[in-house]
Short mmCIF file of C-alpha atoms in Angstrom, two decimals:
data_model
loop_
_atom_site.label_atom_id
_atom_site.label_comp_id
_atom_site.label_asym_id
_atom_site.label_seq_id
_atom_site.Cartn_x
_atom_site.Cartn_y
_atom_site.Cartn_z
CA MET A 1 49.03 -80.06 2.43
CA THR A 2 50.84 -81.53 -0.57
CA LYS A 3 54.63 -81.79 -0.81
CA SER A 4 55.22 -80.17 -4.18
CA THR A 5 58.10 -80.50 -6.61
CA LYS A 6 59.98 -77.19 -6.61
CA ILE A 7 61.18 -75.90 -9.98
CA CYS A 8 63.25 -72.72 -10.22
CA LEU A 9 63.72 -71.16 -13.64
CA TRP A 10 66.88 -69.01 -13.47
CA SER A 11 67.32 -66.34 -16.09
CA SER A 12 68.69 -62.93 -16.84
CA PRO A 13 66.27 -60.15 -17.86
CA ARG A 14 64.95 -59.98 -21.42
CA ASN A 15 65.24 -63.71 -21.87
CA ILE A 16 61.65 -64.90 -22.57
CA SER A 17 61.42 -66.31 -19.05
CA THR A 18 58.05 -64.61 -18.58
CA ALA A 19 56.67 -66.55 -21.55
CA MET A 20 57.93 -69.77 -19.96
CA MET A 21 56.31 -68.77 -16.65
CA TYR A 22 52.97 -68.18 -18.40
CA SER A 23 53.31 -71.57 -20.05
CA PHE A 24 53.74 -73.27 -16.67
CA ALA A 25 50.82 -71.25 -15.29
CA GLN A 26 48.53 -72.96 -17.82
CA ARG A 27 49.19 -76.33 -16.24
CA PRO A 28 46.42 -77.33 -13.82
CA ASP A 29 48.93 -79.12 -11.57
CA THR A 30 51.26 -76.12 -11.11
CA THR A 31 51.39 -73.06 -8.84
CA VAL A 32 53.53 -70.21 -10.22
CA TYR A 33 55.47 -67.42 -8.48
CA ASP A 34 57.04 -64.51 -10.36
CA GLU A 35 60.45 -63.35 -9.04
CA PRO A 36 59.85 -63.84 -5.31
CA LEU A 37 63.37 -62.60 -4.47
CA TYR A 38 62.96 -59.27 -6.28
CA ALA A 39 62.29 -57.14 -3.17
CA HIS A 40 65.27 -58.74 -1.42
CA TYR A 41 67.49 -57.79 -4.37
CA LEU A 42 66.23 -54.20 -4.42
CA LYS A 43 66.70 -53.80 -0.66
CA VAL A 44 70.20 -55.29 -0.56
CA THR A 45 71.56 -53.53 -3.66
CA GLY A 46 69.68 -50.23 -3.41
CA TYR A 47 69.04 -50.50 -7.15
CA GLU A 48 66.65 -47.77 -8.33
CA HIS A 49 64.24 -49.74 -10.49
CA PRO A 50 61.29 -47.70 -11.84
CA ALA A 51 58.80 -49.85 -9.85
CA ARG A 52 61.04 -50.14 -6.77
CA GLN A 53 58.54 -48.87 -4.18
CA GLN A 54 55.69 -51.03 -5.44
CA ILE A 55 57.88 -54.14 -5.39
CA LEU A 56 59.25 -53.39 -1.91
CA GLN A 57 55.70 -52.95 -0.61
CA ALA A 58 54.29 -56.03 -2.32
CA GLN A 59 56.98 -58.61 -1.46
CA CYS A 60 58.92 -59.81 1.55
CA GLN A 61 62.32 -58.07 1.57
CA ASP A 62 64.08 -60.77 3.61
CA GLY A 63 65.55 -63.18 1.06
CA GLU A 64 66.38 -65.90 3.59
CA GLN A 65 62.76 -65.80 4.78
CA VAL A 66 61.49 -66.05 1.18
CA VAL A 67 63.71 -69.08 0.60
CA ARG A 68 62.75 -70.73 3.89
CA ASP A 69 59.03 -69.97 4.00
CA LEU A 70 58.02 -69.84 0.34
CA ILE A 71 60.50 -71.61 -1.90
CA LEU A 72 61.33 -74.55 0.37
CA ASN A 73 58.22 -74.72 2.55
CA GLU A 74 55.42 -73.18 0.54
CA PRO A 75 52.60 -73.08 3.12
CA THR A 76 49.77 -73.19 0.59
CA ALA A 77 51.04 -75.95 -1.71
CA LYS A 78 47.86 -77.49 -3.06
CA LYS A 79 49.32 -78.63 -6.36
CA PRO A 80 52.08 -81.15 -7.04
CA ILE A 81 54.37 -78.66 -8.84
CA THR A 82 55.51 -75.21 -7.70
CA PHE A 83 57.29 -73.11 -10.33
CA PHE A 84 59.39 -70.06 -9.46
CA LYS A 85 60.52 -67.67 -12.18
CA GLN A 86 63.79 -66.26 -10.81
CA MET A 87 66.48 -63.81 -11.91
CA THR A 88 70.04 -64.97 -11.24
CA HIS A 89 71.16 -61.58 -9.98
CA HIS A 90 68.45 -61.64 -7.27
CA LEU A 91 70.54 -64.22 -5.37
CA VAL A 92 72.78 -61.49 -3.95
CA ASP A 93 73.85 -62.08 -0.32
CA LEU A 94 71.90 -65.32 0.00
CA ASN A 95 72.98 -68.79 1.05
CA GLU A 96 72.62 -70.78 -2.17
CA ASP A 97 72.43 -74.21 -0.52
CA PHE A 98 68.68 -74.24 -1.12
CA LEU A 99 69.39 -74.81 -4.83
CA GLN A 100 70.23 -78.39 -3.89
CA GLN A 101 66.60 -78.87 -2.85
CA THR A 102 65.02 -77.59 -6.06
CA LYS A 103 65.01 -78.66 -9.66
CA ASN A 104 66.66 -75.93 -11.68
CA ILE A 105 66.27 -74.68 -15.23
CA ILE A 106 68.80 -72.14 -16.48
CA PHE A 107 67.86 -70.01 -19.47
CA ILE A 108 70.76 -68.80 -21.58
CA ARG A 109 70.44 -66.28 -24.41
CA ASP A 110 73.05 -64.61 -26.59
CA PRO A 111 74.39 -61.79 -24.33
CA GLN A 112 74.42 -59.29 -27.20
CA GLN A 113 70.68 -59.83 -27.73
CA ILE A 114 70.02 -59.39 -24.03
CA ILE A 115 72.04 -56.16 -23.86
CA THR A 116 70.39 -54.72 -26.98
CA SER A 117 66.90 -55.57 -25.75
CA TYR A 118 67.47 -54.29 -22.20
CA ALA A 119 69.09 -51.05 -23.37
CA GLU A 120 65.80 -50.15 -25.07
CA VAL A 121 64.13 -50.15 -21.64
CA LEU A 122 66.91 -48.90 -19.35
CA PRO A 123 69.91 -47.21 -20.98
CA ASN A 124 72.50 -47.69 -18.20
CA VAL A 125 72.77 -51.45 -18.48
CA THR A 126 75.55 -53.32 -16.65
CA ILE A 127 76.60 -56.95 -16.49
CA GLN A 128 75.45 -57.03 -12.83
CA ILE A 129 71.96 -55.76 -13.67
CA LEU A 130 71.66 -58.36 -16.40
CA GLY A 131 72.88 -61.19 -14.23
CA LEU A 132 75.07 -62.54 -17.03
CA LYS A 133 78.06 -63.33 -14.83
CA SER A 134 75.90 -64.96 -12.17
CA SER A 135 74.04 -67.02 -14.81
CA GLY A 136 77.31 -68.57 -15.92
CA LEU A 137 78.48 -69.20 -12.36
CA TYR A 138 75.21 -70.85 -11.33
CA LEU A 139 75.08 -72.95 -14.47
CA THR A 140 78.57 -74.30 -13.85
CA SER A 141 77.92 -74.90 -10.16
CA LEU A 142 74.54 -76.57 -10.61
CA LEU A 143 75.67 -78.79 -13.47
CA LEU A 144 78.62 -79.99 -11.40
CA GLU A 145 76.68 -80.46 -8.17
CA GLN A 146 73.40 -81.87 -9.45
CA PRO A 147 73.59 -82.81 -13.12
CA MET A 148 70.42 -84.92 -12.99
CA LYS A 149 68.33 -82.06 -11.53
CA THR A 150 69.50 -79.19 -13.75
CA VAL A 151 68.38 -78.32 -17.27
CA CYS A 152 70.07 -75.68 -19.41
CA LEU A 153 68.09 -74.09 -22.27
#
């Protein structure tokens, strides 16, 4: 088993993070995971996402277990880099200390563009759903706590 470098890309929805994830997936040295904390977020918040049931069935709903067993101790790490596409608002009710053990990229986009884009998909958009407040809080925290391990784009 290889000890891989853990990279978490933190973003709000509608922020081209999926394109970045696909870019990392093209690298032969990288394993990619798409929003592993999504089921945890849906369970904790009760948010009625259109694909809620499929996500809850497909993923582990215990966020602390996801952090412990997948993000920090990926059991199948066969490549030197593990990339996690994450949404900032999925961190609800989780101990965030694990962020000190990962390299972090924070994607920032003009909030008006995010709101306009998201409203085309789901009309009842809120700042919590978009993760805009949490993006700013995590950016500030990570830049202060680990400036050499955090990139802001």
